[in-house]
Amino acid sequence: MLNKPALLGLLGALTFSVSLPALADPDGQQLYRQHCAKCHAADGRANTLRGWLYFAQNLSKAKWQDNNSDNDILDAIQEGPGAMPSFADKLSEAQQLALVKAVRDLRKP
């Protein structure tokens, strides 16, 4: 039978390991709302005052989605074209990739 300190250590390790998947899979939708929606709007259509002032891209257009690869979107996230800030040093690679998926999910027919 395990003694009390060993049992507490085992419970602590299990609790930590259960929280790891949450750390490994960033929430792209939440990151989009936090970093992108100010200009690109929640639906990606860039119909915000900031979007209009800074000529933000409408990310929901099928034509735009078709003309831009995942690497193009990732480069834009990392480099920050035009007035858009760079997120290369602000977001991890996993977060950046989650944002690419969130942008893809904005596509409208």
PDB file of C-alpha atoms in Angstrom:
ATOM      1  CA  MET A   1       0.000   0.000   0.000  1.00  0.00           C
ATOM      2  CA  LEU A   2       1.224   3.522  -0.800  1.00  0.00           C
ATOM      3  CA  ASN A   3       2.128   5.880   1.982  1.00  0.00           C
ATOM      4  CA  LYS A   4       0.506   9.314   2.162  1.00  0.00           C
ATOM      5  CA  PRO A   5       3.374  11.351   0.550  1.00  0.00           C
ATOM      6  CA  ALA A   6       3.669   8.869  -2.301  1.00  0.00           C
ATOM      7  CA  LEU A   7      -0.083   8.952  -2.872  1.00  0.00           C
ATOM      8  CA  LEU A   8      -0.083  12.768  -2.906  1.00  0.00           C
ATOM      9  CA  GLY A   9       2.813  12.767  -5.371  1.00  0.00           C
ATOM     10  CA  LEU A  10       1.004  10.319  -7.631  1.00  0.00           C
ATOM     11  CA  LEU A  11      -2.177  12.411  -7.538  1.00  0.00           C
ATOM     12  CA  GLY A  12      -0.153  15.539  -8.333  1.00  0.00           C
ATOM     13  CA  ALA A  13       1.514  13.848 -11.296  1.00  0.00           C
ATOM     14  CA  LEU A  14      -1.823  12.627 -12.633  1.00  0.00           C
ATOM     15  CA  THR A  15      -3.349  16.088 -12.284  1.00  0.00           C
ATOM     16  CA  PHE A  16      -0.402  17.624 -14.161  1.00  0.00           C
ATOM     17  CA  SER A  17      -0.526  15.028 -16.954  1.00  0.00           C
ATOM     18  CA  VAL A  18      -4.261  15.569 -17.446  1.00  0.00           C
ATOM     19  CA  SER A  19      -3.661  19.311 -17.950  1.00  0.00           C
ATOM     20  CA  LEU A  20      -0.957  18.776 -20.605  1.00  0.00           C
ATOM     21  CA  PRO A  21      -3.305  18.270 -23.580  1.00  0.00           C
ATOM     22  CA  ALA A  22      -4.884  21.647 -22.859  1.00  0.00           C
ATOM     23  CA  LEU A  23      -1.438  23.211 -23.082  1.00  0.00           C
ATOM     24  CA  ALA A  24      -0.562  21.317 -26.260  1.00  0.00           C
ATOM     25  CA  ASP A  25      -3.669  22.345 -28.218  1.00  0.00           C
ATOM     26  CA  PRO A  26      -4.121  26.117 -28.267  1.00  0.00           C
ATOM     27  CA  ASP A  27      -7.613  27.448 -28.933  1.00  0.00           C
ATOM     28  CA  GLY A  28      -7.360  29.101 -32.349  1.00  0.00           C
ATOM     29  CA  GLN A  29     -10.815  30.652 -32.089  1.00  0.00           C
ATOM     30  CA  GLN A  30      -9.942  32.310 -28.779  1.00  0.00           C
ATOM     31  CA  LEU A  31      -6.613  33.524 -30.179  1.00  0.00           C
ATOM     32  CA  TYR A  32      -8.426  34.942 -33.209  1.00  0.00           C
ATOM     33  CA  ARG A  33     -10.892  36.810 -30.974  1.00  0.00           C
ATOM     34  CA  GLN A  34      -8.032  38.128 -28.853  1.00  0.00           C
ATOM     35  CA  HIS A  35      -5.606  39.200 -31.584  1.00  0.00           C
ATOM     36  CA  CYS A  36      -7.442  39.470 -34.906  1.00  0.00           C
ATOM     37  CA  ALA A  37     -11.119  40.301 -34.460  1.00  0.00           C
ATOM     38  CA  LYS A  38     -10.400  43.966 -33.622  1.00  0.00           C
ATOM     39  CA  CYS A  39      -9.639  44.572 -37.283  1.00  0.00           C
ATOM     40  CA  HIS A  40     -10.888  41.488 -39.145  1.00  0.00           C
ATOM     41  CA  ALA A  41     -14.157  41.226 -37.123  1.00  0.00           C
ATOM     42  CA  ALA A  42     -15.502  38.112 -35.434  1.00  0.00           C
ATOM     43  CA  ASP A  43     -16.763  36.755 -38.751  1.00  0.00           C
ATOM     44  CA  GLY A  44     -13.594  37.660 -40.691  1.00  0.00           C
ATOM     45  CA  ARG A  45     -15.295  40.232 -42.924  1.00  0.00           C
ATOM     46  CA  ALA A  46     -13.176  43.164 -41.668  1.00  0.00           C
ATOM     47  CA  ASN A  47     -16.282  45.318 -41.260  1.00  0.00           C
ATOM     48  CA  THR A  48     -14.980  47.116 -38.172  1.00  0.00           C
ATOM     49  CA  LEU A  49     -13.841  50.717 -37.876  1.00  0.00           C
ATOM     50  CA  ARG A  50     -10.261  49.567 -37.344  1.00  0.00           C
ATOM     51  CA  GLY A  51     -10.552  47.173 -40.263  1.00  0.00           C
ATOM     52  CA  TRP A  52     -11.749  49.968 -42.484  1.00  0.00           C
ATOM     53  CA  LEU A  53      -9.071  52.412 -41.276  1.00  0.00           C
ATOM     54  CA  TYR A  54      -6.239  49.930 -41.741  1.00  0.00           C
ATOM     55  CA  PHE A  55      -7.542  48.247 -44.922  1.00  0.00           C
ATOM     56  CA  ALA A  56      -7.835  44.862 -43.201  1.00  0.00           C
ATOM     57  CA  GLN A  57      -8.382  41.872 -45.452  1.00  0.00           C
ATOM     58  CA  ASN A  58     -11.788  40.188 -45.570  1.00  0.00           C
ATOM     59  CA  LEU A  59     -10.744  36.695 -44.497  1.00  0.00           C
ATOM     60  CA  SER A  60     -14.144  35.140 -45.147  1.00  0.00           C
ATOM     61  CA  LYS A  61     -14.139  35.528 -48.950  1.00  0.00           C
ATOM     62  CA  ALA A  62     -13.868  32.228 -50.777  1.00  0.00           C
ATOM     63  CA  LYS A  63     -11.721  33.857 -53.471  1.00  0.00           C
ATOM     64  CA  TRP A  64      -9.237  35.157 -50.893  1.00  0.00           C
ATOM     65  CA  GLN A  65      -9.184  31.750 -49.168  1.00  0.00           C
ATOM     66  CA  ASP A  66      -8.562  30.015 -52.515  1.00  0.00           C
ATOM     67  CA  ASN A  67      -5.743  32.399 -53.455  1.00  0.00           C
ATOM     68  CA  ASN A  68      -3.854  32.087 -50.169  1.00  0.00           C
ATOM     69  CA  SER A  69      -2.128  28.955 -48.932  1.00  0.00           C
ATOM     70  CA  ASP A  70      -1.718  28.028 -45.290  1.00  0.00           C
ATOM     71  CA  ASN A  71       1.911  29.163 -45.619  1.00  0.00           C
ATOM     72  CA  ASP A  72       0.742  32.555 -46.941  1.00  0.00           C
ATOM     73  CA  ILE A  73      -1.519  32.951 -43.906  1.00  0.00           C
ATOM     74  CA  LEU A  74       1.246  31.815 -41.553  1.00  0.00           C
ATOM     75  CA  ASP A  75       3.679  34.290 -43.144  1.00  0.00           C
ATOM     76  CA  ALA A  76       1.140  37.094 -42.635  1.00  0.00           C
ATOM     77  CA  ILE A  77       0.727  36.117 -38.977  1.00  0.00           C
ATOM     78  CA  GLN A  78       4.489  36.050 -38.498  1.00  0.00           C
ATOM     79  CA  GLU A  79       5.455  39.109 -40.554  1.00  0.00           C
ATOM     80  CA  GLY A  80       2.420  41.354 -40.162  1.00  0.00           C
ATOM     81  CA  PRO A  81       1.771  42.832 -43.621  1.00  0.00           C
ATOM     82  CA  GLY A  82       0.808  46.502 -43.853  1.00  0.00           C
ATOM     83  CA  ALA A  83      -0.491  47.891 -40.562  1.00  0.00           C
ATOM     84  CA  MET A  84      -0.916  44.418 -39.063  1.00  0.00           C
ATOM     85  CA  PRO A  85       1.517  43.692 -36.226  1.00  0.00           C
ATOM     86  CA  SER A  86       3.890  40.746 -36.352  1.00  0.00           C
ATOM     87  CA  PHE A  87       3.067  37.850 -34.056  1.00  0.00           C
ATOM     88  CA  ALA A  88       6.276  35.858 -34.635  1.00  0.00           C
ATOM     89  CA  ASP A  89       7.639  36.752 -31.191  1.00  0.00           C
ATOM     90  CA  LYS A  90       4.264  37.020 -29.434  1.00  0.00           C
ATOM     91  CA  LEU A  91       2.738  33.620 -30.216  1.00  0.00           C
ATOM     92  CA  SER A  92       4.230  30.139 -30.166  1.00  0.00           C
ATOM     93  CA  GLU A  93       4.392  28.081 -33.336  1.00  0.00           C
ATOM     94  CA  ALA A  94       1.463  25.969 -32.117  1.00  0.00           C
ATOM     95  CA  GLN A  95      -0.581  29.112 -31.480  1.00  0.00           C
ATOM     96  CA  GLN A  96       0.265  30.462 -34.931  1.00  0.00           C
ATOM     97  CA  LEU A  97      -0.832  27.200 -36.563  1.00  0.00           C
ATOM     98  CA  ALA A  98      -4.051  27.250 -34.535  1.00  0.00           C
ATOM     99  CA  LEU A  99      -4.674  30.762 -35.875  1.00  0.00           C
ATOM    100  CA  VAL A 100      -4.188  29.525 -39.450  1.00  0.00           C
ATOM    101  CA  LYS A 101      -6.912  26.929 -38.828  1.00  0.00           C
ATOM    102  CA  ALA A 102      -9.177  29.580 -37.257  1.00  0.00           C
ATOM    103  CA  VAL A 103      -8.724  31.783 -40.344  1.00  0.00           C
ATOM    104  CA  ARG A 104      -9.583  28.830 -42.589  1.00  0.00           C
ATOM    105  CA  ASP A 105     -12.746  28.251 -40.552  1.00  0.00           C
ATOM    106  CA  LEU A 106     -13.938  31.785 -41.438  1.00  0.00           C
ATOM    107  CA  ARG A 107     -14.499  30.860 -45.095  1.00  0.00           C
ATOM    108  CA  LYS A 108     -17.944  31.693 -46.435  1.00  0.00           C
ATOM    109  CA  PRO A 109     -19.321  30.237 -49.693  1.00  0.00           C
TER     110      PRO A 109
END
